[in-house]
Amino acid sequence: MSDPGTHELNEAQRRAVEAGAGPVLVLAGPGSGKTRVLTQRVVYLIQHRGIDPAAILAVTFTNKAAREMKQRIAAALPAGSVAPLVGTVHSLCARFLRRDAPQLGREREFAIYDGDDQLRLMRRVLRELELDEQRHAPRALLAAISRAKQELIDVAAYQRQARGYLEEITGRAFARYQALLLEANAFDFDDLLGEMAGLFERRPDVLAWYHRRYQCILADEYQDTNRVQYVLLRQLAAAHRQLFVVGDEDQSIYAFRGADIRNIRMFTSDYPDAEVILLRRNYRSTRAILDVAQAVINRSGHRRAPKELETIHGDGAPVQVLAAYDQDDEASLVADAIVALGAEGTAAPGDVAVMYRTNAQSRAIEEALLHRGLRYQIVGGTRFYDRKEVKDVLAYVRVIDNPFDSLSLGRIINWPARGIGERTVAELERRAATTTLPLYTVLQMMAAGDDAPPLGTRALRQVRAFLALLDAMLVWRTADDPVAMLQDLFERLGLRSVLEQEYGRVDGAERWENVQELRNVAATVEPRDDATRLTAFLEAVALVADGERGDSVGGVTCITLHQAKGLEFPVVFITGLEEGLLPHARSLEDRDALDEERRLFYVGATRARQRLVLLYAARRTSFGRQSGNEPSRFLEDIPLAALQRGGRGTSRSAVPLRSQRNVPNSPAVARAQPLGDAVASFAPGQRVRHANFGEGVVVSARPIEGDVEVTVAFVGQGVRRLLASFARLEPSP
């Protein structure tokens, strides 16, 4: 375990626990026992400094961390002792507001609205403002309002700063949304913090009461604080200046949630007399794992002096780098390795975590695990085929394959939202039930004016437009090209824009990646004599989705790198180490964003206790097409001596790391096929064929780093530059 447990405190931990009464910043590397330090600091304040437990306030950022701290403190203090107040920042502010809501003109018996409540309230706002929900997605509006509240921007300030039509609309929705919250005597989660910070700012007498009550403030995960959390901690600690914070700038990975890394970096500017203590001893990982993680994080900019982590463990097994042909091969490598670990008694499936940058990557991994009968669980997320956007798209595909599938048709009749209300759907389904006809037939009859249900003019127009969309898509039933069918569907629906409007830019982009993964699945479907490729695609999906229902207890943990923060596993696989994926394409033009991607890798790598395996694929299917990928620059940052390389072998060798290509004995290079007379084999004007890109003509061929780069113009695929050693180009007549 990462906590020293029964070990005595090491020197740095003891310094932190026994630090003076002023501000203290503890920079705690991964696995360095920070929870123990926080717990022992509280116990030390009570038992050695004589601080009243009721005068101690400890702030965490997850309920799990709060529970763990409470349990450890209770175990360390004599039975029956008064316990200090420990909780998440939201739970603490809710508690404070139960006392001080009247100072805001509110009742103490207020409601707290969760995400679903907020969504329903925003939909009411749009109806009242007569705004079209299709043009002004409720989730996107709520996301914009949440960002404003986290920055302590109120309605009036937002409306003053509004630029352009969308911000003006958001400002109007913001104002009405807040008015309805007030009317209901309710707060949303952002209000719990923002209203308390605002009250402290306006009412020094209220803040003074908390200063008299709480003398010592402790905060965990300080690198993850946003603006309002930062302000609240400064306000609460202003009188006594006994602010004890623990964090690690190298593990700040939540900028998309509003976390501001500047808060921890500026702590010593905010408190020039702060005592800074570094926890470097790692109780979790081996030296080999830490060396790899350190090599990547040391390339970040704007850091304090790099902290070289120590470990109580030995060198451990070398970190492996496995090169795969594509994402399915990568998933197979992972699954085969897990089976092998179990067979040799090294690790059970429950000891293993498979990590990835985006949720869409889980699809191939899930299928590979299922194929080998390995149990697994998706942590903090939904299994790929259970995701709403995936199920919605598949409902369209089922209707295209079989328009008389009334259940699927009912799911999509108003998705994306097209103004077909629940009353209209109910009437259509009632007519289908009374006539014992499929819903699609009822729509057809209505469009023809034949025994049409009594619908209003607008509803009738929308239903006919929907039927026209279906009829246009039904041509794909016989086209036998599910990839092209999905592309046509996405374009007709404007799906990328729909998802980003409905879920906001970040969540919408991730959901778009998920539905794009369906195209990748469709591209792998082989022609069959007994079914069209469209039917075969749906059959394959149904069988895999049904297989996911198995028991996951004791199984492999599949998890995004962001969700892995705070966890640890004996064995960790990090997949997708390619340019554009990790680091993500959105970060490549922004140094700060690229540094956060480094921190994300660092967090993932340091979750491993005994073994770490890194994987990348030479090709990854995107938008239904395979494309060549460069290995991640993070792999380039790791000394060659720190890595053990491997892969599938000569039959499916992948692109070697750039830094490996000049290493004569590199396993990745050794797996490449012999070049022979490769240069002479390809001449300008020669016709060739590629397994994925089809027919083409050689434009040029030139030697490059012990290989041959062949430039080929492919029919309908554009110009591609390929390495002869793995491109497998064949002469074409």
XYZ file of C-alpha atoms in Angstrom:
733
model
C 0.000 0.000 0.000
C 1.044 3.590 -0.535
C 0.539 4.567 3.115
C 3.420 3.594 5.401
C 0.842 1.890 7.629
C 2.557 0.735 10.829
C 5.903 2.232 9.773
C 7.154 5.158 11.804
C 6.948 8.561 10.150
C 9.942 9.321 7.992
C 11.891 12.532 8.560
C 9.997 14.618 6.002
C 6.614 13.353 7.206
C 7.540 14.177 10.792
C 8.584 17.697 9.773
C 5.203 18.179 8.129
C 3.232 16.798 11.068
C 5.173 18.927 13.583
C 5.401 22.082 11.440
C 4.865 25.470 13.066
C 1.636 27.372 13.512
C 1.865 29.463 10.344
C 0.995 28.550 6.762
C 2.438 25.223 5.582
C 2.679 23.787 2.077
C 3.351 20.057 1.865
C 4.369 19.002 -1.640
C 3.504 15.314 -1.550
C 4.717 13.108 -4.377
C 2.566 10.139 -5.419
C 2.484 7.311 -2.910
C 4.260 9.390 -0.269
C 1.718 8.891 2.530
C -0.051 12.261 2.418
C -3.244 10.907 3.997
C -1.201 9.653 6.943
C 0.462 13.056 7.236
C -2.885 14.884 7.256
C -4.307 12.476 9.809
C -1.266 12.643 12.081
C -1.173 16.442 11.771
C -4.704 16.617 13.177
C -3.820 14.220 16.003
C -0.608 16.162 16.729
C -2.485 19.480 16.933
C -4.892 17.985 19.461
C -2.498 15.959 21.589
C 0.673 18.088 21.476
C -0.489 21.612 20.721
C -3.601 21.479 22.875
C -5.886 22.610 20.053
C -9.572 22.015 20.724
C -10.772 19.398 18.170
C -13.805 21.612 17.521
C -11.405 24.342 16.333
C -9.993 22.153 13.534
C -11.501 22.112 10.058
C -10.205 19.627 7.447
C -11.309 20.030 3.829
C -11.181 17.168 1.325
C -12.386 16.966 -2.263
C -14.017 13.518 -2.303
C -16.393 11.778 0.088
C -14.106 8.751 0.067
C -11.151 10.827 1.304
C -13.322 12.417 3.989
C -14.493 9.026 5.269
C -10.950 7.685 5.350
C -9.648 10.695 7.289
C -12.475 10.489 9.826
C -11.836 6.796 10.417
C -8.095 7.240 10.862
C -8.464 10.207 13.199
C -11.047 8.358 15.306
C -8.732 5.342 15.538
C -5.796 7.519 16.664
C -7.674 9.437 19.381
C -8.929 8.039 22.700
C -12.407 6.522 22.570
C -15.130 9.109 23.109
C -12.963 12.050 22.002
C -14.567 14.993 20.275
C -13.936 14.699 16.551
C -12.797 17.623 14.383
C -14.957 18.649 11.445
C -13.881 16.807 8.284
C -15.712 16.908 4.971
C -15.780 17.831 1.323
C -15.842 21.506 0.515
C -19.438 21.178 -0.710
C -20.671 19.322 2.372
C -18.997 21.835 4.686
C -20.509 24.814 2.873
C -23.938 23.172 2.958
C -23.485 22.830 6.716
C -22.446 26.469 7.024
C -25.446 27.626 5.004
C -27.825 25.748 7.310
C -26.638 28.224 9.916
C -26.337 31.351 7.814
C -28.972 31.078 5.081
C -31.102 33.766 6.812
C -28.206 36.221 6.273
C -28.855 35.705 2.554
C -32.582 36.144 2.897
C -33.121 32.392 2.575
C -34.731 29.757 4.764
C -32.490 27.255 6.525
C -34.589 24.375 5.172
C -33.295 24.865 1.632
C -33.125 22.203 -1.076
C -29.947 21.235 -2.920
C -30.560 20.592 -6.618
C -28.573 17.807 -8.248
C -27.775 17.497 -11.949
C -31.191 16.148 -12.953
C -32.962 18.857 -10.954
C -30.858 21.519 -12.631
C -31.629 20.118 -16.070
C -35.366 20.149 -15.439
C -35.145 23.680 -14.099
C -33.196 24.917 -17.118
C -35.748 23.360 -19.466
C -38.414 25.335 -17.645
C -36.300 28.469 -18.083
C -36.119 27.894 -21.837
C -39.878 27.414 -22.061
C -40.515 30.600 -20.120
C -38.071 32.577 -22.265
C -39.556 30.993 -25.412
C -36.147 29.716 -26.481
C -35.751 26.672 -28.705
C -34.123 23.811 -26.758
C -32.613 22.482 -29.986
C -30.668 25.721 -30.509
C -29.925 26.372 -26.833
C -29.048 23.047 -25.205
C -29.857 23.044 -21.458
C -26.661 21.209 -20.522
C -24.494 23.656 -22.449
C -26.180 26.601 -20.725
C -25.737 24.974 -17.329
C -22.047 24.342 -18.070
C -21.508 28.022 -18.948
C -23.329 29.125 -15.789
C -21.290 26.687 -13.672
C -18.025 28.064 -15.066
C -19.148 31.587 -14.195
C -20.092 30.607 -10.646
C -16.756 28.867 -10.108
C -15.063 32.138 -11.062
C -17.379 34.053 -8.663
C -19.098 35.866 -11.535
C -22.698 36.651 -10.625
C -25.629 37.316 -12.966
C -25.117 41.075 -13.164
C -21.382 40.737 -13.883
C -22.002 38.050 -16.485
C -24.544 40.165 -18.308
C -22.229 43.188 -18.270
C -19.409 41.109 -19.768
C -21.564 39.289 -22.324
C -20.253 39.475 -25.867
C -22.357 38.256 -28.736
C -25.722 36.579 -29.073
C -24.928 33.302 -27.295
C -23.551 34.983 -24.179
C -26.489 37.387 -24.144
C -28.894 34.424 -24.225
C -26.880 32.678 -21.517
C -27.080 35.802 -19.379
C -30.870 35.869 -19.688
C -31.110 32.165 -18.851
C -28.703 32.670 -15.920
C -30.893 35.407 -14.464
C -34.118 33.410 -14.728
C -32.441 30.234 -13.475
C -31.234 32.001 -10.333
C -34.643 33.577 -9.807
C -36.307 30.171 -9.921
C -33.740 28.748 -7.480
C -34.522 31.604 -5.104
C -38.254 31.061 -5.566
C -37.819 27.375 -4.651
C -35.413 28.186 -1.787
C -32.870 25.931 -3.470
C -29.139 26.003 -4.175
C -27.254 24.115 -6.845
C -23.813 22.683 -6.020
C -21.938 25.719 -7.288
C -24.138 28.008 -5.184
C -23.168 26.197 -1.998
C -19.638 27.517 -2.419
C -20.274 30.789 -4.233
C -23.001 32.015 -1.880
C -20.840 31.252 1.160
C -17.819 33.057 -0.301
C -20.014 35.998 -1.241
C -21.494 36.162 2.234
C -18.028 36.162 3.815
C -17.043 39.021 1.496
C -20.116 41.148 2.262
C -20.469 40.345 5.945
C -17.179 40.479 7.900
C -19.145 39.806 11.066
C -20.289 36.440 9.724
C -16.733 35.538 8.706
C -15.503 36.643 12.146
C -17.756 34.028 13.762
C -16.018 31.284 11.747
C -12.641 32.719 12.668
C -13.547 32.406 16.325
C -14.808 28.861 15.743
C -12.028 27.441 13.546
C -8.394 28.083 14.330
C -6.636 25.486 12.142
C -7.601 24.834 8.515
C -6.250 21.818 6.617
C -6.846 21.141 2.927
C -6.076 18.097 0.815
C -5.439 18.032 -2.986
C -4.711 21.761 -3.081
C -3.579 21.524 -6.695
C -7.190 20.721 -7.666
C -8.782 23.844 -6.182
C -10.681 26.218 -8.439
C -11.167 29.935 -7.930
C -14.059 29.810 -5.465
C -12.451 27.034 -3.388
C -9.194 28.987 -3.259
C -11.054 32.097 -2.064
C -12.979 30.188 0.605
C -9.800 28.708 2.096
C -8.108 32.112 2.160
C -11.152 33.643 3.840
C -11.401 30.941 6.508
C -7.658 31.103 7.300
C -7.362 34.903 7.199
C -7.419 35.530 10.970
C -5.114 32.814 12.336
C -3.145 32.052 9.144
C -2.875 28.423 10.236
C -3.488 27.002 6.788
C -1.961 23.570 6.192
C -2.321 22.403 2.584
C -1.158 19.225 0.889
C -0.832 18.827 -2.847
C 1.361 18.090 -5.832
C 1.502 20.317 -8.891
C 2.696 17.287 -10.879
C -0.716 15.690 -10.296
C -2.908 18.625 -11.345
C -5.053 17.107 -14.115
C -8.495 18.699 -13.786
C -8.252 22.009 -15.644
C -11.365 21.030 -17.611
C -13.283 21.090 -14.311
C -11.962 24.524 -13.406
C -8.954 23.484 -11.313
C -6.271 26.179 -11.401
C -2.693 24.964 -10.977
C -1.634 28.538 -10.210
C -3.204 28.214 -6.755
C -0.553 25.783 -5.530
C 2.234 27.477 -7.469
C 1.422 30.852 -5.900
C 1.049 29.605 -2.325
C 4.409 30.997 -1.255
C 3.543 34.334 -2.874
C 0.245 34.429 -1.007
C 2.044 33.420 2.206
C 5.717 34.532 2.005
C 6.401 33.077 5.446
C 5.053 29.648 4.509
C 7.024 26.578 5.477
C 7.455 24.293 2.448
C 8.045 20.582 3.024
C 8.688 18.023 0.311
C 7.583 14.390 0.655
C 9.737 12.430 -1.789
C 9.741 8.914 -0.384
C 7.344 6.723 -2.351
C 5.755 3.752 -0.596
C 3.964 2.400 -3.660
C 6.047 1.882 -6.787
C 9.331 0.293 -7.801
C 12.363 2.266 -8.963
C 11.776 1.221 -12.589
C 8.259 2.661 -12.578
C 9.282 5.907 -10.895
C 12.169 6.436 -13.316
C 9.808 6.261 -16.285
C 7.236 8.577 -14.704
C 9.941 11.024 -13.640
C 11.510 11.153 -17.106
C 8.232 12.350 -18.614
C 7.217 14.838 -15.931
C 10.676 16.430 -15.826
C 10.071 17.817 -19.323
C 7.189 19.987 -18.077
C 7.598 23.736 -17.960
C 6.795 26.212 -15.147
C 7.636 23.694 -12.415
C 9.310 24.255 -9.111
C 12.666 22.523 -8.757
C 12.059 18.911 -9.883
C 11.550 16.474 -7.021
C 13.307 13.174 -7.541
C 11.243 10.495 -5.836
C 12.805 7.850 -3.617
C 11.303 4.409 -3.096
C 11.323 1.865 -0.302
C 11.111 -0.880 -2.942
C 13.855 -2.222 -5.177
C 14.349 -1.774 -8.897
C 11.498 -4.107 -9.776
C 10.539 -5.471 -13.182
C 11.478 -3.284 -16.173
C 8.718 -1.135 -17.631
C 7.551 -2.737 -20.859
C 6.672 -0.952 -24.090
C 4.545 -3.043 -26.446
C 4.067 -2.028 -30.056
C 0.785 -3.082 -31.665
C -0.447 -3.054 -35.240
C -3.791 -1.359 -34.493
C -6.199 -0.767 -31.608
C -7.590 -4.325 -31.759
C -4.094 -5.787 -31.725
C -3.267 -3.496 -28.812
C -6.304 -4.777 -26.901
C -5.306 -8.370 -27.667
C -1.787 -7.722 -26.366
C -3.287 -6.435 -23.111
C -5.691 -9.354 -22.722
C -3.031 -11.956 -23.564
C -0.625 -10.392 -21.071
C -3.285 -10.502 -18.338
C -3.928 -14.178 -19.077
C -0.180 -14.861 -18.933
C 0.197 -13.029 -15.613
C -2.540 -15.188 -14.163
C -1.076 -18.402 -15.544
C 2.324 -17.728 -14.007
C 0.771 -16.677 -10.700
C 2.125 -13.128 -10.901
C -1.188 -11.281 -10.763
C -4.889 -12.091 -10.825
C -7.281 -10.098 -13.064
C -8.440 -8.156 -10.004
C -4.884 -6.845 -9.558
C -4.844 -5.267 -13.022
C -5.928 -1.866 -14.307
C -6.128 -0.940 -17.987
C -6.021 2.836 -18.467
C -6.823 4.983 -21.465
C -7.092 8.654 -22.392
C -10.634 8.604 -23.811
C -13.677 6.471 -23.041
C -13.986 5.458 -26.696
C -10.803 3.397 -26.342
C -12.540 1.014 -23.961
C -14.535 -0.654 -26.753
C -11.662 -2.698 -28.198
C -10.352 -3.509 -24.720
C -13.744 -4.693 -23.490
C -14.169 -6.975 -26.497
C -10.699 -8.493 -26.101
C -11.318 -9.211 -22.408
C -14.703 -10.766 -23.171
C -13.201 -12.924 -25.901
C -10.805 -14.438 -23.348
C -13.446 -14.832 -20.671
C -11.871 -12.218 -18.398
C -14.160 -10.397 -16.005
C -13.858 -6.630 -15.937
C -15.462 -3.481 -14.614
C -15.690 0.022 -16.058
C -14.856 2.406 -13.217
C -16.476 5.819 -13.121
C -18.080 5.289 -16.484
C -20.537 3.256 -18.495
C -19.790 0.177 -20.534
C -19.315 1.160 -24.140
C -22.526 -0.309 -25.543
C -24.552 1.009 -22.594
C -23.677 4.649 -23.306
C -26.742 6.628 -24.287
C -25.316 8.137 -27.449
C -24.135 4.698 -28.607
C -27.527 3.118 -27.918
C -29.271 5.990 -29.729
C -27.134 5.603 -32.858
C -27.575 1.835 -32.816
C -31.343 2.352 -32.621
C -31.126 4.262 -35.911
C -29.091 1.435 -37.445
C -31.629 -1.156 -36.301
C -34.443 0.852 -37.870
C -32.482 1.180 -41.114
C -31.987 -2.592 -41.095
C -35.582 -3.247 -40.028
C -37.951 -0.239 -40.120
C -40.659 -2.291 -38.385
C -38.634 -2.369 -35.146
C -41.112 -0.173 -33.256
C -39.115 -0.145 -30.013
C -36.032 1.306 -31.711
C -38.172 3.671 -33.767
C -39.809 4.996 -30.613
C -36.374 5.656 -29.097
C -35.208 7.882 -31.957
C -38.402 9.579 -33.094
C -37.427 12.683 -31.120
C -33.639 12.207 -30.899
C -32.008 14.495 -31.665
C -34.829 16.764 -30.482
C -36.954 17.714 -33.482
C -40.116 19.051 -31.873
C -42.069 15.792 -31.696
C -43.460 16.010 -28.193
C -44.425 13.255 -25.779
C -48.126 13.792 -26.536
C -47.546 13.261 -30.249
C -45.488 10.122 -29.638
C -48.153 8.784 -27.284
C -50.835 9.355 -29.929
C -48.779 7.600 -32.610
C -48.074 4.642 -30.336
C -51.749 4.475 -29.346
C -52.736 4.289 -32.999
C -50.155 1.564 -33.618
C -51.506 -0.426 -30.674
C -55.173 -0.128 -31.663
C -54.514 -1.047 -35.297
C -51.895 -3.702 -34.412
C -49.625 -2.110 -36.999
C -45.918 -1.296 -36.665
C -45.149 2.299 -35.754
C -43.377 2.793 -39.089
C -46.539 1.801 -40.978
C -48.561 4.300 -38.962
C -46.079 7.011 -39.977
C -46.353 5.972 -43.624
C -50.156 6.061 -43.526
C -50.083 9.450 -41.887
C -47.697 10.867 -44.474
C -50.014 9.663 -47.219
C -53.014 11.253 -45.496
C -54.499 7.822 -45.082
C -56.311 7.443 -41.742
C -53.836 9.840 -40.118
C -53.927 10.399 -36.356
C -55.349 13.778 -35.270
C -52.121 15.767 -34.968
C -51.556 19.522 -35.047
C -50.063 21.125 -38.136
C -46.582 21.585 -36.604
C -46.460 18.061 -35.176
C -47.598 16.641 -38.503
C -44.865 18.536 -40.330
C -42.166 17.300 -37.930
C -43.328 13.690 -38.137
C -43.315 13.810 -41.941
C -39.800 15.265 -41.903
C -38.675 12.418 -39.653
C -40.229 9.854 -41.985
C -38.462 11.499 -44.932
C -35.144 11.136 -43.066
C -35.809 7.438 -42.464
C -36.802 6.808 -46.058
C -33.628 8.517 -47.278
C -31.546 6.295 -44.998
C -33.294 3.056 -45.951
C -31.324 2.914 -49.214
C -28.409 1.695 -47.088
C -30.232 -1.576 -46.362
C -28.989 -2.948 -49.680
C -25.827 -0.866 -50.100
C -23.935 -3.248 -47.790
C -21.591 -0.531 -46.493
C -22.234 0.141 -42.789
C -19.288 2.547 -42.528
C -20.607 4.821 -45.269
C -24.128 4.439 -43.856
C -23.001 5.711 -40.442
C -21.174 8.627 -42.038
C -24.317 9.590 -43.966
C -26.409 9.286 -40.807
C -24.060 11.459 -38.752
C -24.046 14.149 -41.425
C -27.835 14.161 -41.835
C -28.308 14.450 -38.073
C -25.525 17.023 -37.642
C -24.574 14.726 -34.795
C -21.296 16.273 -33.702
C -22.928 19.674 -33.265
C -25.947 18.083 -31.594
C -23.822 16.320 -28.981
C -21.721 19.392 -28.222
C -24.835 21.550 -27.878
C -26.577 18.998 -25.674
C -23.643 18.108 -23.409
C -21.245 21.045 -23.740
C -17.971 21.215 -25.660
C -15.866 18.821 -23.573
C -18.475 16.131 -22.793
C -19.961 16.473 -26.268
C -16.562 15.907 -27.881
C -16.080 12.727 -25.837
C -19.521 11.431 -26.798
C -18.724 12.201 -30.425
C -15.590 10.051 -30.106
C -17.781 7.259 -28.734
C -20.160 7.223 -31.703
C -17.193 7.456 -34.072
C -15.937 4.225 -32.526
C -19.035 2.525 -33.968
C -17.641 3.283 -37.414
C -14.447 1.552 -36.412
C -16.458 -1.506 -35.361
C -18.400 -1.440 -38.631
C -15.169 -1.298 -40.613
C -14.084 -4.672 -39.180
C -17.239 -6.547 -40.266
C -16.473 -9.150 -42.902
C -18.864 -9.938 -45.792
C -21.096 -12.983 -45.203
C -23.127 -15.216 -47.473
C -26.078 -15.453 -45.095
C -26.454 -11.778 -44.154
C -25.646 -8.282 -45.298
C -22.725 -6.511 -43.633
C -25.260 -4.210 -41.960
C -27.052 -7.162 -40.388
C -23.730 -8.767 -39.470
C -22.653 -5.512 -37.803
C -25.791 -5.395 -35.658
C -25.440 -9.079 -34.803
C -21.819 -8.645 -33.715
C -22.725 -5.627 -31.583
C -25.651 -7.431 -29.956
C -23.522 -10.455 -29.041
C -20.751 -8.323 -27.533
C -23.186 -6.062 -25.669
C -24.974 -9.083 -24.224
C -21.637 -10.601 -23.161
C -20.896 -7.505 -21.102
C -23.560 -8.448 -18.568
C -21.241 -10.930 -16.838
C -20.101 -10.624 -13.255
C -17.239 -8.142 -12.850
C -16.352 -8.927 -9.241
C -12.625 -9.548 -8.979
C -12.127 -8.546 -12.585
C -9.855 -6.238 -14.534
C -10.391 -2.525 -13.854
C -10.899 -0.490 -17.043
C -10.569 3.202 -16.296
C -9.647 6.537 -17.825
C -6.452 8.184 -16.660
C -8.452 11.030 -15.100
C -10.568 8.619 -13.057
C -7.500 6.698 -11.854
C -6.327 9.571 -9.647
C -6.085 8.432 -6.032
C -6.097 4.709 -6.866
C -3.329 2.123 -7.078
C -2.927 -1.359 -8.577
C -0.221 -4.026 -8.639
C -0.240 -3.998 -12.461
C -1.106 -1.104 -14.775
C -1.423 -1.024 -18.571
C -1.517 2.427 -20.213
C -2.806 2.202 -23.773
C -2.836 4.592 -26.713
C 0.552 6.254 -26.237
C 0.419 8.020 -29.601
C 0.609 11.599 -30.792
C -2.927 12.980 -30.901
C -4.223 10.581 -28.261
C -1.754 10.847 -25.356
C -0.942 13.691 -25.597
C -4.406 14.483 -26.914
C -4.743 16.398 -30.172
C -6.417 19.312 -28.355
C -3.226 19.931 -26.368
C -0.636 19.948 -29.138
C -0.763 23.695 -29.807
C -0.966 24.795 -26.162
C 2.065 24.432 -23.876
C 0.005 24.532 -20.688
C -2.394 21.903 -22.009
C 0.525 19.746 -23.156
C 2.056 19.972 -19.683
C -1.242 18.776 -18.220
C -1.099 15.773 -20.555
C 2.359 15.022 -19.120
C 0.902 15.212 -15.634
C -1.880 12.870 -16.729
C 0.659 10.278 -17.869
C 2.577 10.788 -14.607
C -0.561 10.138 -12.560
C -1.351 6.989 -14.528
C 2.171 5.578 -14.363
C 2.468 6.160 -10.615
C -0.712 4.170 -9.946
C 1.362 1.017 -10.590
C 2.948 -0.811 -7.672
C 4.876 -3.674 -9.288
C 4.480 -3.687 -13.068
C 3.842 -1.009 -15.677
C 3.172 -1.742 -19.350
C 2.928 1.017 -21.978
C 1.323 0.377 -25.373
C 0.989 2.175 -28.672
C -0.392 1.209 -32.071
C 1.092 1.885 -35.478
C -2.399 2.412 -36.849
C -5.631 3.444 -35.199
C -9.000 3.517 -36.898
C -10.683 6.893 -36.806
C -13.760 8.000 -38.743
C -13.900 4.479 -40.157
C -10.421 4.689 -41.695
C -7.048 3.593 -40.480
C -4.268 6.120 -40.246
C -0.613 5.816 -39.323
C 0.376 7.166 -35.921
C 3.609 8.421 -34.423
C 4.461 7.032 -30.984
C 3.862 9.547 -28.207
C 6.561 12.110 -27.543
C 6.361 10.948 -23.935
C 7.968 7.663 -24.958
C 10.759 9.672 -26.552
C 11.454 11.313 -23.179
C 12.198 7.992 -21.486
C 15.803 6.716 -21.638
C 16.034 3.579 -23.768
C 17.757 1.738 -20.947
C 14.642 2.171 -18.772
C 12.367 0.257 -21.159
C 11.870 -3.330 -22.204
C 10.359 -3.488 -25.668
C 8.173 -6.071 -27.311
C 5.212 -6.677 -29.558
C 3.665 -9.236 -31.842
C 6.707 -10.232 -33.890
C 7.600 -10.039 -37.569
C 4.136 -10.836 -38.859
C 2.544 -7.703 -37.442
C 5.340 -5.365 -36.514
C 4.502 -1.789 -35.616
C 6.257 1.530 -36.097
C 9.347 1.684 -33.866
C 9.943 4.630 -31.592
C 11.803 7.419 -33.335
C 14.615 7.111 -30.796
C 14.855 3.384 -31.488
C 15.231 3.543 -35.241
C 18.978 4.050 -35.167
C 19.581 1.426 -32.496
C 20.887 -1.674 -34.311
C 19.759 -4.211 -31.714
C 16.433 -2.601 -30.826
C 13.754 -5.317 -30.637
C 11.315 -3.004 -32.400
C 13.716 -2.630 -35.328
C 14.616 -6.306 -35.291
C 10.978 -7.191 -35.842
C 10.800 -5.190 -39.071
C 10.953 -7.223 -42.248
C 14.247 -7.341 -44.189
C 14.492 -4.569 -46.735
C 16.539 -6.382 -49.345
C 16.306 -4.401 -52.561
C 13.527 -2.210 -51.207
C 14.730 0.970 -52.928
C 14.934 -0.746 -56.294
C 11.527 -2.376 -55.757
C 9.627 0.894 -55.913
C 9.936 3.350 -58.778
C 7.915 6.457 -59.669
C 4.871 5.535 -61.732
C 4.723 1.963 -60.441
C 1.223 0.690 -59.570
C 0.936 -0.861 -56.112
C -1.735 -2.120 -53.737
C -2.092 -1.643 -49.962
C -4.305 -3.744 -47.696
C -6.124 -0.708 -46.286
C -5.658 2.093 -48.818
C -6.262 0.034 -51.960
C -4.808 0.829 -55.407
C -2.178 3.532 -55.869
C 0.753 4.850 -57.854
C 4.267 5.370 -56.447
C 5.263 9.045 -56.476
C 8.757 8.615 -55.014
C 10.960 6.327 -52.923
C 13.913 7.352 -50.784
C 16.113 5.726 -48.125
C 15.490 6.977 -44.577
C 17.189 5.795 -41.372
C 17.759 2.215 -42.498
C 14.353 1.992 -44.150
C 12.668 3.250 -47.313
C 10.002 5.940 -47.338
C 7.603 5.337 -50.221
C 5.218 8.126 -51.234
C 2.064 6.756 -52.872
C -1.014 8.460 -54.348
C -3.949 6.171 -53.523
C -7.258 6.219 -55.363
C -9.740 8.100 -53.206
C -7.375 8.097 -50.207
C -4.947 10.902 -51.010
C -1.144 10.853 -50.853
C 0.466 8.748 -48.119
C 4.068 8.375 -46.960
C 4.802 4.837 -45.805
C 7.820 2.906 -44.538
C 8.539 -0.059 -46.771
C 9.463 -2.342 -43.859
C 5.891 -2.563 -42.608
C 3.668 -1.038 -45.314
C 3.412 -4.404 -47.152
C 2.932 -2.787 -50.535
C 2.380 -5.268 -53.338
C 2.832 -4.750 -57.097
C -0.500 -4.220 -58.834
C -1.124 -5.246 -62.456
